[in-house]
Structure formats: C-alpha cells, structure tokens
PDB file of C-alpha atoms and ligand atoms in Angstrom:
ATOM      1  CA  MET A 285      24.456  18.090  -8.291  1.00  0.00           C
ATOM      2  CA  SER A 286      24.441  14.500  -8.657  1.00  0.00           C
ATOM      3  CA  THR A 287      20.772  13.077  -9.308  1.00  0.00           C
ATOM      4  CA  PRO A 288      19.805   9.197  -9.648  1.00  0.00           C
ATOM      5  CA  PHE A 289      16.607  11.080 -11.713  1.00  0.00           C
ATOM      6  CA  SER A 290      16.195  11.181 -15.240  1.00  0.00           C
ATOM      7  CA  THR A 291      15.691  14.514 -16.860  1.00  0.00           C
ATOM      8  CA  ARG A 292      12.516  12.792 -18.291  1.00  0.00           C
ATOM      9  CA  LEU A 293      11.133  12.185 -15.208  1.00  0.00           C
ATOM     10  CA  LEU A 294      12.028  15.215 -13.444  1.00  0.00           C
ATOM     11  CA  SER A 295      10.209  17.189 -16.507  1.00  0.00           C
ATOM     12  CA  ALA A 296       7.922  14.587 -16.215  1.00  0.00           C
ATOM     13  CA  LEU A 297       6.984  15.385 -12.896  1.00  0.00           C
ATOM     14  CA  THR A 298       7.126  19.063 -13.167  1.00  0.00           C
ATOM     15  CA  ALA A 299       4.661  19.216 -15.791  1.00  0.00           C
ATOM     16  CA  ALA A 300       2.424  16.549 -13.963  1.00  0.00           C
ATOM     17  CA  ARG A 301      -1.116  17.427 -12.822  1.00  0.00           C
ATOM     18  CA  CYS A 302      -1.999  14.124 -11.275  1.00  0.00           C
ATOM     19  CA  VAL A 303       0.261  12.137  -9.930  1.00  0.00           C
ATOM     20  CA  VAL A 304      -0.475   8.832  -8.536  1.00  0.00           C
ATOM     21  CA  ALA A 305       1.884   6.616  -5.984  1.00  0.00           C
ATOM     22  CA  PHE A 306       0.796   2.436  -5.849  1.00  0.00           C
ATOM     23  CA  THR A 307       2.900   1.203  -3.047  1.00  0.00           C
ATOM     24  CA  GLY A 308       3.632  -2.400  -1.456  1.00  0.00           C
ATOM     25  CA  ALA A 309       4.635  -3.513   1.486  1.00  0.00           C
ATOM     26  CA  GLY A 310       8.533  -2.695   0.636  1.00  0.00           C
ATOM     27  CA  MET A 311       7.607   1.597   1.365  1.00  0.00           C
ATOM     28  CA  SER A 312       6.674   0.221   5.171  1.00  0.00           C
ATOM     29  CA  ALA A 313      10.555  -2.411   5.399  1.00  0.00           C
ATOM     30  CA  GLU A 314      12.207   0.897   7.126  1.00  0.00           C
ATOM     31  CA  SER A 315       9.610   0.740   9.581  1.00  0.00           C
ATOM     32  CA  GLY A 316       9.839  -2.372  10.614  1.00  0.00           C
ATOM     33  CA  VAL A 317       7.125  -4.247   8.968  1.00  0.00           C
ATOM     34  CA  PRO A 318       8.567  -7.810   6.979  1.00  0.00           C
ATOM     35  CA  THR A 319       7.818  -7.450   3.097  1.00  0.00           C
ATOM     36  CA  PHE A 320       5.964 -11.425   1.864  1.00  0.00           C
ATOM     37  CA  ARG A 321       8.393 -12.490  -0.159  1.00  0.00           C
ATOM     38  CA  GLY A 322      11.942 -12.778  -0.638  1.00  0.00           C
ATOM     39  CA  THR A 323      14.000 -14.322   1.959  1.00  0.00           C
ATOM     40  CA  ASP A 324      12.509 -13.120   5.111  1.00  0.00           C
ATOM     41  CA  GLY A 325       9.102 -12.252   3.648  1.00  0.00           C
ATOM     42  CA  ILE A 326       5.546 -13.283   6.102  1.00  0.00           C
ATOM     43  CA  TRP A 327       5.213 -16.117   3.333  1.00  0.00           C
ATOM     44  CA  SER A 328       8.738 -17.793   3.656  1.00  0.00           C
ATOM     45  CA  LYS A 329       7.422 -18.587   7.588  1.00  0.00           C
ATOM     46  CA  PHE A 330       3.711 -18.803   7.260  1.00  0.00           C
ATOM     47  CA  LYS A 331       1.689 -20.443   4.507  1.00  0.00           C
ATOM     48  CA  ALA A 332      -0.686 -18.525   3.059  1.00  0.00           C
ATOM     49  CA  GLU A 333      -3.625 -20.435   2.470  1.00  0.00           C
ATOM     50  CA  GLU A 334      -3.603 -21.018   6.185  1.00  0.00           C
ATOM     51  CA  LEU A 335      -3.863 -17.546   7.850  1.00  0.00           C
ATOM     52  CA  ALA A 336      -4.938 -15.528   4.851  1.00  0.00           C
ATOM     53  CA  SER A 337      -8.047 -17.210   3.193  1.00  0.00           C
ATOM     54  CA  MET A 338     -12.000 -17.598   4.097  1.00  0.00           C
ATOM     55  CA  SER A 339     -11.946 -21.306   4.351  1.00  0.00           C
ATOM     56  CA  ALA A 340      -8.577 -21.005   6.715  1.00  0.00           C
ATOM     57  CA  PHE A 341     -10.349 -18.957   9.313  1.00  0.00           C
ATOM     58  CA  MET A 342     -13.718 -21.181   9.016  1.00  0.00           C
ATOM     59  CA  LYS A 343     -11.254 -24.428  10.386  1.00  0.00           C
ATOM     60  CA  ASN A 344      -9.378 -22.517  12.159  1.00  0.00           C
ATOM     61  CA  PRO A 345     -10.815 -18.832  13.128  1.00  0.00           C
ATOM     62  CA  ALA A 346      -8.677 -19.122  16.759  1.00  0.00           C
ATOM     63  CA  LEU A 347      -5.349 -19.848  14.795  1.00  0.00           C
ATOM     64  CA  VAL A 348      -5.390 -17.215  12.075  1.00  0.00           C
ATOM     65  CA  TRP A 349      -7.257 -15.036  14.993  1.00  0.00           C
ATOM     66  CA  GLU A 350      -3.566 -15.525  17.205  1.00  0.00           C
ATOM     67  CA  TRP A 351      -1.623 -14.122  14.105  1.00  0.00           C
ATOM     68  CA  TYR A 352      -3.283 -11.085  13.296  1.00  0.00           C
ATOM     69  CA  ALA A 353      -4.128  -9.936  16.617  1.00  0.00           C
ATOM     70  CA  GLU A 354       0.252 -10.330  17.230  1.00  0.00           C
ATOM     71  CA  ARG A 355       0.177  -8.550  13.843  1.00  0.00           C
ATOM     72  CA  LYS A 356      -1.852  -5.839  14.969  1.00  0.00           C
ATOM     73  CA  ARG A 357       0.719  -5.444  17.757  1.00  0.00           C
ATOM     74  CA  VAL A 358       3.342  -5.594  16.266  1.00  0.00           C
ATOM     75  CA  ILE A 359       1.776  -2.619  13.819  1.00  0.00           C
ATOM     76  CA  SER A 360       0.711  -0.837  16.191  1.00  0.00           C
ATOM     77  CA  GLY A 361       4.074  -0.049  17.834  1.00  0.00           C
ATOM     78  CA  ILE A 362       6.119   1.170  14.625  1.00  0.00           C
ATOM     79  CA  HIS A 363       6.079   4.798  12.825  1.00  0.00           C
ATOM     80  CA  PRO A 364       5.394   5.538   8.989  1.00  0.00           C
ATOM     81  CA  ASN A 365       9.849   5.973   7.632  1.00  0.00           C
ATOM     82  CA  ALA A 366      10.781   9.190   5.390  1.00  0.00           C
ATOM     83  CA  GLY A 367       9.106   8.117   2.433  1.00  0.00           C
ATOM     84  CA  HIS A 368       5.915   8.053   3.746  1.00  0.00           C
ATOM     85  CA  LEU A 369       6.533  11.035   5.022  1.00  0.00           C
ATOM     86  CA  ALA A 370       8.222  12.334   1.454  1.00  0.00           C
ATOM     87  CA  LEU A 371       5.083  11.364   0.078  1.00  0.00           C
ATOM     88  CA  VAL A 372       2.526  13.461   2.323  1.00  0.00           C
ATOM     89  CA  ARG A 373       4.284  16.666   1.440  1.00  0.00           C
ATOM     90  CA  MET A 374       4.447  15.318  -2.403  1.00  0.00           C
ATOM     91  CA  GLN A 375       0.746  15.654  -2.119  1.00  0.00           C
ATOM     92  CA  GLY A 376       1.390  19.505  -1.186  1.00  0.00           C
ATOM     93  CA  LEU A 377       2.474  19.802  -4.558  1.00  0.00           C
ATOM     94  CA  PHE A 378       0.186  18.753  -7.468  1.00  0.00           C
ATOM     95  CA  PRO A 379      -3.391  19.619  -7.795  1.00  0.00           C
ATOM     96  CA  ASP A 380      -4.565  15.777  -7.941  1.00  0.00           C
ATOM     97  CA  PHE A 381      -2.231  13.442  -5.454  1.00  0.00           C
ATOM     98  CA  ALA A 382      -3.353   9.737  -4.286  1.00  0.00           C
ATOM     99  CA  ILE A 383      -1.752   6.762  -3.176  1.00  0.00           C
ATOM    100  CA  VAL A 384      -2.937   3.498  -4.199  1.00  0.00           C
ATOM    101  CA  THR A 385      -2.041   1.183  -1.497  1.00  0.00           C
ATOM    102  CA  GLN A 386      -1.691  -2.454  -1.008  1.00  0.00           C
ATOM    103  CA  ASN A 387      -0.863  -2.594   1.899  1.00  0.00           C
ATOM    104  CA  ILE A 388      -2.821  -2.884   5.037  1.00  0.00           C
ATOM    105  CA  ASP A 389      -0.455  -1.634   7.990  1.00  0.00           C
ATOM    106  CA  ASN A 390      -2.285   2.840   8.155  1.00  0.00           C
ATOM    107  CA  LEU A 391       0.776   4.109   7.918  1.00  0.00           C
ATOM    108  CA  HIS A 392       0.202   6.544   4.617  1.00  0.00           C
ATOM    109  CA  GLN A 393      -2.284   7.808   7.328  1.00  0.00           C
ATOM    110  CA  ARG A 394      -0.638   7.874  10.539  1.00  0.00           C
ATOM    111  CA  ALA A 395       1.584   9.860   8.449  1.00  0.00           C
ATOM    112  CA  GLY A 396      -0.933  12.339   6.687  1.00  0.00           C
ATOM    113  CA  SER A 397      -1.651  11.314   3.467  1.00  0.00           C
ATOM    114  CA  THR A 398      -5.427  12.184   2.793  1.00  0.00           C
ATOM    115  CA  MET A 399      -6.033  10.401  -0.933  1.00  0.00           C
ATOM    116  CA  VAL A 400      -5.565   6.650   0.260  1.00  0.00           C
ATOM    117  CA  TYR A 401      -6.994   3.955  -1.267  1.00  0.00           C
ATOM    118  CA  GLU A 402      -7.231   1.065   0.085  1.00  0.00           C
ATOM    119  CA  LEU A 403      -6.678  -2.182  -2.236  1.00  0.00           C
ATOM    120  CA  HIS A 404      -6.374  -5.137   0.365  1.00  0.00           C
ATOM    121  CA  GLY A 405      -8.066  -3.556   3.381  1.00  0.00           C
ATOM    122  CA  ASN A 406      -6.431  -2.181   7.233  1.00  0.00           C
ATOM    123  CA  ILE A 407      -5.524  -3.858   9.613  1.00  0.00           C
ATOM    124  CA  GLU A 408      -6.954  -0.941  12.013  1.00  0.00           C
ATOM    125  CA  ARG A 409     -10.794  -2.286  11.570  1.00  0.00           C
ATOM    126  CA  ASN A 410     -12.348  -5.414  12.000  1.00  0.00           C
ATOM    127  CA  TYR A 411     -16.163  -6.412  11.233  1.00  0.00           C
ATOM    128  CA  CYS A 412     -18.471  -8.511  12.283  1.00  0.00           C
ATOM    129  CA  ILE A 413     -18.838 -11.807   9.528  1.00  0.00           C
ATOM    130  CA  LYS A 414     -22.820 -11.765  10.979  1.00  0.00           C
ATOM    131  CA  CYS A 415     -24.087  -8.809  10.695  1.00  0.00           C
ATOM    132  CA  GLY A 416     -21.312  -6.805   9.334  1.00  0.00           C
ATOM    133  CA  ALA A 417     -21.051  -4.044  12.554  1.00  0.00           C
ATOM    134  CA  PRO A 418     -17.183  -2.780  12.736  1.00  0.00           C
ATOM    135  CA  ALA A 419     -15.134  -3.414  16.121  1.00  0.00           C
ATOM    136  CA  SER A 420     -11.985  -1.557  16.800  1.00  0.00           C
ATOM    137  CA  ASN A 421      -8.717  -2.791  17.458  1.00  0.00           C
ATOM    138  CA  ASP A 422      -9.555  -2.089  21.233  1.00  0.00           C
ATOM    139  CA  GLU A 423     -12.754  -4.415  21.808  1.00  0.00           C
ATOM    140  CA  VAL A 424     -11.031  -7.041  19.749  1.00  0.00           C
ATOM    141  CA  LEU A 425      -7.722  -7.009  21.183  1.00  0.00           C
ATOM    142  CA  ALA A 426      -9.306  -7.153  25.062  1.00  0.00           C
ATOM    143  CA  GLN A 427     -11.316 -10.225  24.122  1.00  0.00           C
ATOM    144  CA  HIS A 428      -9.110 -13.515  24.670  1.00  0.00           C
ATOM    145  CA  GLY A 429      -8.943 -15.924  21.320  1.00  0.00           C
ATOM    146  CA  VAL A 430     -11.678 -15.341  18.769  1.00  0.00           C
ATOM    147  CA  PRO A 431     -13.345 -12.117  19.187  1.00  0.00           C
ATOM    148  CA  THR A 432     -17.485 -11.354  18.942  1.00  0.00           C
ATOM    149  CA  CYS A 433     -19.837  -9.053  18.171  1.00  0.00           C
ATOM    150  CA  ALA A 434     -21.320  -6.508  21.013  1.00  0.00           C
ATOM    151  CA  ARG A 435     -24.636  -6.746  18.592  1.00  0.00           C
ATOM    152  CA  CYS A 436     -25.402  -9.783  17.784  1.00  0.00           C
ATOM    153  CA  GLY A 437     -23.033 -12.276  18.681  1.00  0.00           C
ATOM    154  CA  GLY A 438     -21.141 -13.159  15.454  1.00  0.00           C
ATOM    155  CA  THR A 439     -17.302 -14.066  14.611  1.00  0.00           C
ATOM    156  CA  ILE A 440     -15.962 -10.228  14.309  1.00  0.00           C
ATOM    157  CA  ARG A 441     -12.426 -10.662  11.490  1.00  0.00           C
ATOM    158  CA  PRO A 442     -10.429  -8.394  10.997  1.00  0.00           C
ATOM    159  CA  ASP A 443     -10.649  -6.190   7.331  1.00  0.00           C
ATOM    160  CA  VAL A 444      -8.051  -7.261   5.515  1.00  0.00           C
ATOM    161  CA  VAL A 445      -8.866  -8.645   1.994  1.00  0.00           C
ATOM    162  CA  TRP A 446      -8.332 -12.859   1.780  1.00  0.00           C
ATOM    163  CA  PHE A 447      -6.461 -14.717  -0.788  1.00  0.00           C
ATOM    164  CA  GLY A 448      -9.940 -15.825  -3.103  1.00  0.00           C
ATOM    165  CA  GLU A 449     -12.221 -12.822  -2.030  1.00  0.00           C
ATOM    166  CA  MET A 450     -13.244  -9.306  -4.121  1.00  0.00           C
ATOM    167  CA  LEU A 451     -11.073  -6.272  -3.632  1.00  0.00           C
ATOM    168  CA  PRO A 452     -12.831  -3.417  -1.739  1.00  0.00           C
ATOM    169  CA  GLU A 453     -15.308  -1.873  -4.818  1.00  0.00           C
ATOM    170  CA  ASP A 454     -15.317   1.821  -4.156  1.00  0.00           C
ATOM    171  CA  ASP A 455     -11.188   1.866  -3.588  1.00  0.00           C
ATOM    172  CA  TRP A 456     -10.661  -0.266  -6.539  1.00  0.00           C
ATOM    173  CA  ARG A 457     -13.006   1.831  -8.686  1.00  0.00           C
ATOM    174  CA  HIS A 458     -11.654   5.040  -7.522  1.00  0.00           C
ATOM    175  CA  SER A 459      -8.129   3.470  -8.132  1.00  0.00           C
ATOM    176  CA  GLU A 460      -8.566   2.189 -12.076  1.00  0.00           C
ATOM    177  CA  ARG A 461      -9.307   6.676 -12.509  1.00  0.00           C
ATOM    178  CA  ALA A 462      -6.505   7.836 -10.316  1.00  0.00           C
ATOM    179  CA  MET A 463      -4.344   5.553 -12.478  1.00  0.00           C
ATOM    180  CA  SER A 464      -6.300   6.281 -16.311  1.00  0.00           C
ATOM    181  CA  ARG A 465      -5.770  10.171 -15.693  1.00  0.00           C
ATOM    182  CA  ALA A 466      -2.242  10.110 -14.410  1.00  0.00           C
ATOM    183  CA  ASP A 467       0.433  12.041 -15.562  1.00  0.00           C
ATOM    184  CA  VAL A 468       2.825  10.099 -13.776  1.00  0.00           C
ATOM    185  CA  CYS A 469       2.855   7.312 -12.274  1.00  0.00           C
ATOM    186  CA  LEU A 470       5.245   6.081  -9.248  1.00  0.00           C
ATOM    187  CA  SER A 471       5.519   2.513  -8.242  1.00  0.00           C
ATOM    188  CA  ILE A 472       7.028   2.128  -4.641  1.00  0.00           C
ATOM    189  CA  GLY A 473       8.348  -1.313  -2.935  1.00  0.00           C
ATOM    190  CA  THR A 474       6.378  -3.991  -4.308  1.00  0.00           C
ATOM    191  CA  SER A 475       6.738  -6.948  -6.499  1.00  0.00           C
ATOM    192  CA  GLY A 476       3.863  -6.505  -8.444  1.00  0.00           C
ATOM    193  CA  ILE A 477       2.813 -10.250  -8.693  1.00  0.00           C
ATOM    194  CA  VAL A 478      -0.944  -9.968  -7.257  1.00  0.00           C
ATOM    195  CA  TYR A 479      -3.067  -9.258  -9.672  1.00  0.00           C
ATOM    196  CA  PRO A 480      -5.619  -7.627 -10.339  1.00  0.00           C
ATOM    197  CA  ALA A 481      -3.148  -5.073  -8.055  1.00  0.00           C
ATOM    198  CA  ALA A 482      -0.518  -5.131  -9.790  1.00  0.00           C
ATOM    199  CA  SER A 483      -2.704  -3.710 -13.359  1.00  0.00           C
ATOM    200  CA  LEU A 484      -2.802  -0.446 -12.203  1.00  0.00           C
ATOM    201  CA  PRO A 485       0.101   0.339 -13.081  1.00  0.00           C
ATOM    202  CA  LEU A 486       0.535  -0.882 -16.067  1.00  0.00           C
ATOM    203  CA  LEU A 487      -3.483   0.747 -16.402  1.00  0.00           C
ATOM    204  CA  ALA A 488      -1.440   3.874 -15.832  1.00  0.00           C
ATOM    205  CA  LYS A 489       0.918   3.113 -18.730  1.00  0.00           C
ATOM    206  CA  GLN A 490      -1.561   2.338 -21.260  1.00  0.00           C
ATOM    207  CA  GLN A 491      -3.619   5.832 -20.838  1.00  0.00           C
ATOM    208  CA  GLY A 492      -0.162   8.144 -21.129  1.00  0.00           C
ATOM    209  CA  ALA A 493       1.369   8.047 -17.581  1.00  0.00           C
ATOM    210  CA  PHE A 494       5.160   8.178 -17.108  1.00  0.00           C
ATOM    211  CA  LEU A 495       5.793   5.160 -14.989  1.00  0.00           C
ATOM    212  CA  ALA A 496       8.611   5.137 -12.099  1.00  0.00           C
ATOM    213  CA  GLU A 497       9.665   2.393 -10.340  1.00  0.00           C
ATOM    214  CA  VAL A 498      11.281   2.686  -6.758  1.00  0.00           C
ATOM    215  CA  ASN A 499      12.375  -0.763  -5.622  1.00  0.00           C
ATOM    216  CA  PRO A 500      15.724  -1.655  -4.120  1.00  0.00           C
ATOM    217  CA  GLU A 501      15.252  -5.196  -7.024  1.00  0.00           C
ATOM    218  CA  ARG A 502      14.267  -5.053 -10.006  1.00  0.00           C
ATOM    219  CA  THR A 503      10.254  -6.788 -10.802  1.00  0.00           C
ATOM    220  CA  PRO A 504       7.690  -7.521 -13.096  1.00  0.00           C
ATOM    221  CA  LEU A 505       7.503  -3.722 -14.171  1.00  0.00           C
ATOM    222  CA  SER A 506      11.022  -3.017 -14.370  1.00  0.00           C
ATOM    223  CA  ASP A 507      10.786  -3.909 -17.979  1.00  0.00           C
ATOM    224  CA  VAL A 508       7.779  -2.380 -18.412  1.00  0.00           C
ATOM    225  CA  ALA A 509       8.608   1.387 -16.127  1.00  0.00           C
ATOM    226  CA  ASP A 510       9.932   4.000 -18.564  1.00  0.00           C
ATOM    227  CA  GLU A 511      12.103   4.618 -15.224  1.00  0.00           C
ATOM    228  CA  VAL A 512      13.312   2.429 -12.731  1.00  0.00           C
ATOM    229  CA  ILE A 513      14.819   3.457  -9.553  1.00  0.00           C
ATOM    230  CA  THR A 514      16.988   1.794  -7.682  1.00  0.00           C
ATOM    231  CA  GLY A 515      16.722   1.786  -3.865  1.00  0.00           C
ATOM    232  CA  PRO A 516      15.013   2.007  -0.712  1.00  0.00           C
ATOM    233  CA  SER A 517      11.862   4.291  -0.555  1.00  0.00           C
ATOM    234  CA  GLY A 518      13.093   6.066   2.781  1.00  0.00           C
ATOM    235  CA  VAL A 519      16.075   7.147   0.764  1.00  0.00           C
ATOM    236  CA  ILE A 520      14.836   8.227  -2.348  1.00  0.00           C
ATOM    237  CA  LEU A 521      11.387  10.153  -2.164  1.00  0.00           C
ATOM    238  CA  PRO A 522      12.960  12.655   0.002  1.00  0.00           C
ATOM    239  CA  ALA A 523      14.900  13.039  -2.416  1.00  0.00           C
ATOM    240  CA  LEU A 524      12.426  13.041  -5.289  1.00  0.00           C
ATOM    241  CA  PHE A 525      10.306  15.391  -3.642  1.00  0.00           C
ATOM    242  CA  ASP A 526      13.726  18.176  -2.890  1.00  0.00           C
ATOM    243  CA  GLN A 527      14.507  18.166  -7.041  1.00  0.00           C
ATOM    244  CA  VAL A 528      10.461  18.346  -7.870  1.00  0.00           C
ATOM    245  CA  ALA A 529       9.316  20.725  -5.241  1.00  0.00           C
ATOM    246  CA  ALA A 530      12.312  22.672  -6.306  1.00  0.00           C
ATOM    247  CA  SER A 531      11.812  22.461 -10.250  1.00  0.00           C
ATOM    248  CA  ARG A 532       8.064  23.179  -9.528  1.00  0.00           C
ATOM    249  CA  SER A 533       8.512  26.847  -8.036  1.00  0.00           C
ATOM    250  CA  HIS A 534      11.298  27.627 -10.641  1.00  0.00           C
ATOM    251  CA  SER A 535       9.117  26.493 -13.007  1.00  0.00           C
ATOM    252  CA  LEU A 536       5.940  28.489 -11.364  1.00  0.00           C
ATOM    253  CA  GLN A 537       7.975  31.627 -11.141  1.00  0.00           C
ATOM    254  CA  TYR A 538       9.361  32.127 -15.408  1.00  0.00           C
TER     255      TYR A 538
HETATM  256  P1  LIG B 636       6.347  -8.515  -1.513  1.00  0.00           P
HETATM  257  O1  LIG B 636       6.728  -8.477  -1.149  1.00  0.00           O
HETATM  258  O2  LIG B 636       5.534  -8.862  -2.781  1.00  0.00           O
HETATM  259  O3  LIG B 636       6.655  -7.481  -2.535  1.00  0.00           O
HETATM  260  C1  LIG B 636       7.688  -6.205  -1.486  1.00  0.00           C
HETATM  261  C2  LIG B 636       8.733  -5.260  -3.144  1.00  0.00           C
HETATM  262  O4  LIG B 636       9.404  -4.470  -1.909  1.00  0.00           O
HETATM  263  C3  LIG B 636       9.611  -6.201  -3.042  1.00  0.00           C
HETATM  264  O5  LIG B 636      10.132  -5.848  -4.419  1.00  0.00           O
HETATM  265  C4  LIG B 636      11.292  -5.810  -2.246  1.00  0.00           C
HETATM  266  O6  LIG B 636      12.386  -5.320  -3.130  1.00  0.00           O
HETATM  267  C5  LIG B 636      10.793  -4.454  -2.046  1.00  0.00           C
HETATM  268  N1  LIG B 636      11.033  -3.829  -1.174  1.00  0.00           N
HETATM  269  C6  LIG B 636      11.913  -3.803  -0.011  1.00  0.00           C
HETATM  270  N2  LIG B 636      12.497  -3.191   0.391  1.00  0.00           N
HETATM  271  C7  LIG B 636      12.406  -2.101   0.458  1.00  0.00           C
HETATM  272  C8  LIG B 636      12.665  -0.574   0.303  1.00  0.00           C
HETATM  273  N3  LIG B 636      12.977  -0.609   1.267  1.00  0.00           N
HETATM  274  N4  LIG B 636      12.180  -0.120  -0.217  1.00  0.00           N
HETATM  275  C9  LIG B 636      11.345  -0.004  -1.941  1.00  0.00           C
HETATM  276  N5  LIG B 636      11.366  -1.256  -2.066  1.00  0.00           N
HETATM  277  C10 LIG B 636      11.413  -2.010  -1.189  1.00  0.00           C
HETATM  278  O7  LIG B 636       4.980  -7.065  -1.418  1.00  0.00           O
HETATM  279  P2  LIG B 636       3.680  -6.443  -2.100  1.00  0.00           P
HETATM  280  O8  LIG B 636       3.972  -6.719  -3.573  1.00  0.00           O
HETATM  281  O9  LIG B 636       3.772  -5.522  -1.494  1.00  0.00           O
HETATM  282  O10 LIG B 636      -1.658  -8.607  -0.349  1.00  0.00           O
HETATM  283  O11 LIG B 636       2.626  -7.998  -1.836  1.00  0.00           O
HETATM  284  C11 LIG B 636       1.505  -7.697  -2.807  1.00  0.00           C
HETATM  285  C12 LIG B 636       0.320  -8.328  -2.313  1.00  0.00           C
HETATM  286  O12 LIG B 636       0.479  -9.896  -1.613  1.00  0.00           O
HETATM  287  C13 LIG B 636       0.720  -8.315  -0.647  1.00  0.00           C
HETATM  288  O13 LIG B 636      -0.670  -7.023  -0.432  1.00  0.00           O
HETATM  289  C14 LIG B 636      -0.394  -9.167   0.125  1.00  0.00           C
HETATM  290  C15 LIG B 636       0.917 -10.690  -0.018  1.00  0.00           C
HETATM  291  O14 LIG B 636      -0.221 -11.484  -0.216  1.00  0.00           O
HETATM  292  C16 LIG B 636      -2.835  -9.842   0.668  1.00  0.00           C
HETATM  293  O15 LIG B 636      -2.236  -9.368   1.940  1.00  0.00           O
HETATM  294  C17 LIG B 636      -4.253  -9.881  -0.164  1.00  0.00           C
END
C-alpha cells in the first residue's frame, strides 16, 4: 500500500519513547475555527492590537468582550475533528506523549487528550484582573457587556495570552522539558512565526528529536524539518496513527 510517510519517519515513531505534538490554529481548521493568518484569517479582518492586548482592553473593554463573547459562542458550538481524535489515540501508543498547543479552543482536551500544555491560555476560562478569582464561561456570558467579579466587583478578562504578555510559566516550563526529551516532535497546523512558542520545535530538534511538519502549506519550519508532510491534519494524522500503530504492534511481537 502506498503511504505519504517516509521510512525514516515511521522508524523514528516506531522506536520512539517520547513524542510531542506542537499544534496551532490549522489543527482546528477542519472543525470550523478560522486560522489567524492567510486570506480568510482572523487577523485579515480584525486588528490584533485592537482586540488582543491589555492596552486595547483598558481602552475599550466592551469591544474586546464583544469579540471574545462571540468567539466563546462559536467555539462552544464546534467539535474536535479527526486530527484531534488521532492524537488522542496516539497517546496510547507511547509511554510519554504530550501536546504543546498554541490553541485556546480547548478542543484537544474535549477530544480526550490528557497531557496538554497550553501556551496561549484557554478561552473557556476567565479571571478577575483585580483579585485573580476564576469565573466560568456561563457566569461571564450571562452578564451583558463587561463582566464583573462576583467576589470583588473587579473586571473579568478571558484567560488567554495577549500580545506583549508573558506565557504561563508552568505550561512553558513543562513544554520546554517535553521538547528536550522528545524522540519525535510533530509540528501540526502552525505558521511557526509567533515567538517564543515557535522556538519549541527548534529546541526539540536541537536536542536530537526527529522533527516532522504536518501542514498543507510550507512554513519557515519546513526548511529545518526532517520531514514535511503536505496536507490537512484531519486526513494526515489518522493515516499516520494507523501506520504507526501497526508497525509498533509488529515490532513488539518480534
Ligand atoms: P496561523 O493562522 O498563523 O497558522 C495556521 C497554519 O495552519 C498555517 O500554516 C496553515 O497553512 C495551516 N493550516 C490551515 N489549514 C490546515 C489544516 N486543515 N491542517 C493543518 N494545517 C492547516 O496560526 P498559528 O500558527 O496557530 O496567538 O498562530 C500562532 C499564534 O498567532 C496563535 O496562537 C495566536 C496568533 O496570533 C495569540 O493569540 C497569542
């Protein structure tokens, strides 16, 4: 049977102990979540600096909340796709498997992945900028306009990383560690241009991992990857899972 995967990639995955998937917006494209860049991307229609920064929030919290409330509604109505589900099955193949995601849509967790590090936060969470208390999506969406904290009356914000903000310390540290011990890193559906997140697949490769990219288009990472698999993750990942599961069970028997 013909396969889009090289023998080198299949051998690396068959022998791997630790595999890390690094995911971006393209991972959720087949679920109906628009990506950020490209002709139909979110940043082609909206200005990032007017919606996704603390200064934008302080200047016009109502506008920022209008946008996030709409995104929350859209994301709550969509479902994980075949790519997310393939990564859930993949976690059962390796003793050490983690997902490092730039996505805030919670779809990896909703699909059933258990080891997920979130570099840019999660749109299903919120917190008070005054006292830090968490607030549920139901709680914030039930309020009209800018939601306020039930505990102290402070303004609530979505728990997502905005431009100019630090990445969550724990998730970052765990991600760096996972990348450092990875035998294989799969970079999936990301343009690989937003730092510091984009440095992580490069770190994995520097530390000896086999780096494979899954994307319908080339990215800056394509030139350094050991393998570039061209296509949508919802098609590529289930096929990759099938091949790797078969070769790992075969190699265990002999
Ligand atoms: P981008 O929108 O920059 O890139 C999406 C990538 O997904 C592109 O390389 C597409 O070619 C690819 N793609 C599209 N459809 C795909 C499919 N079906 N399967 C696989 N790949 C597909 O999104 P990110 O790289 O995630 O940050 O962007 C990184 C960060 O920039 C985001 O986390 C966000 C954004 O500004 C913050 O909000 C802090």
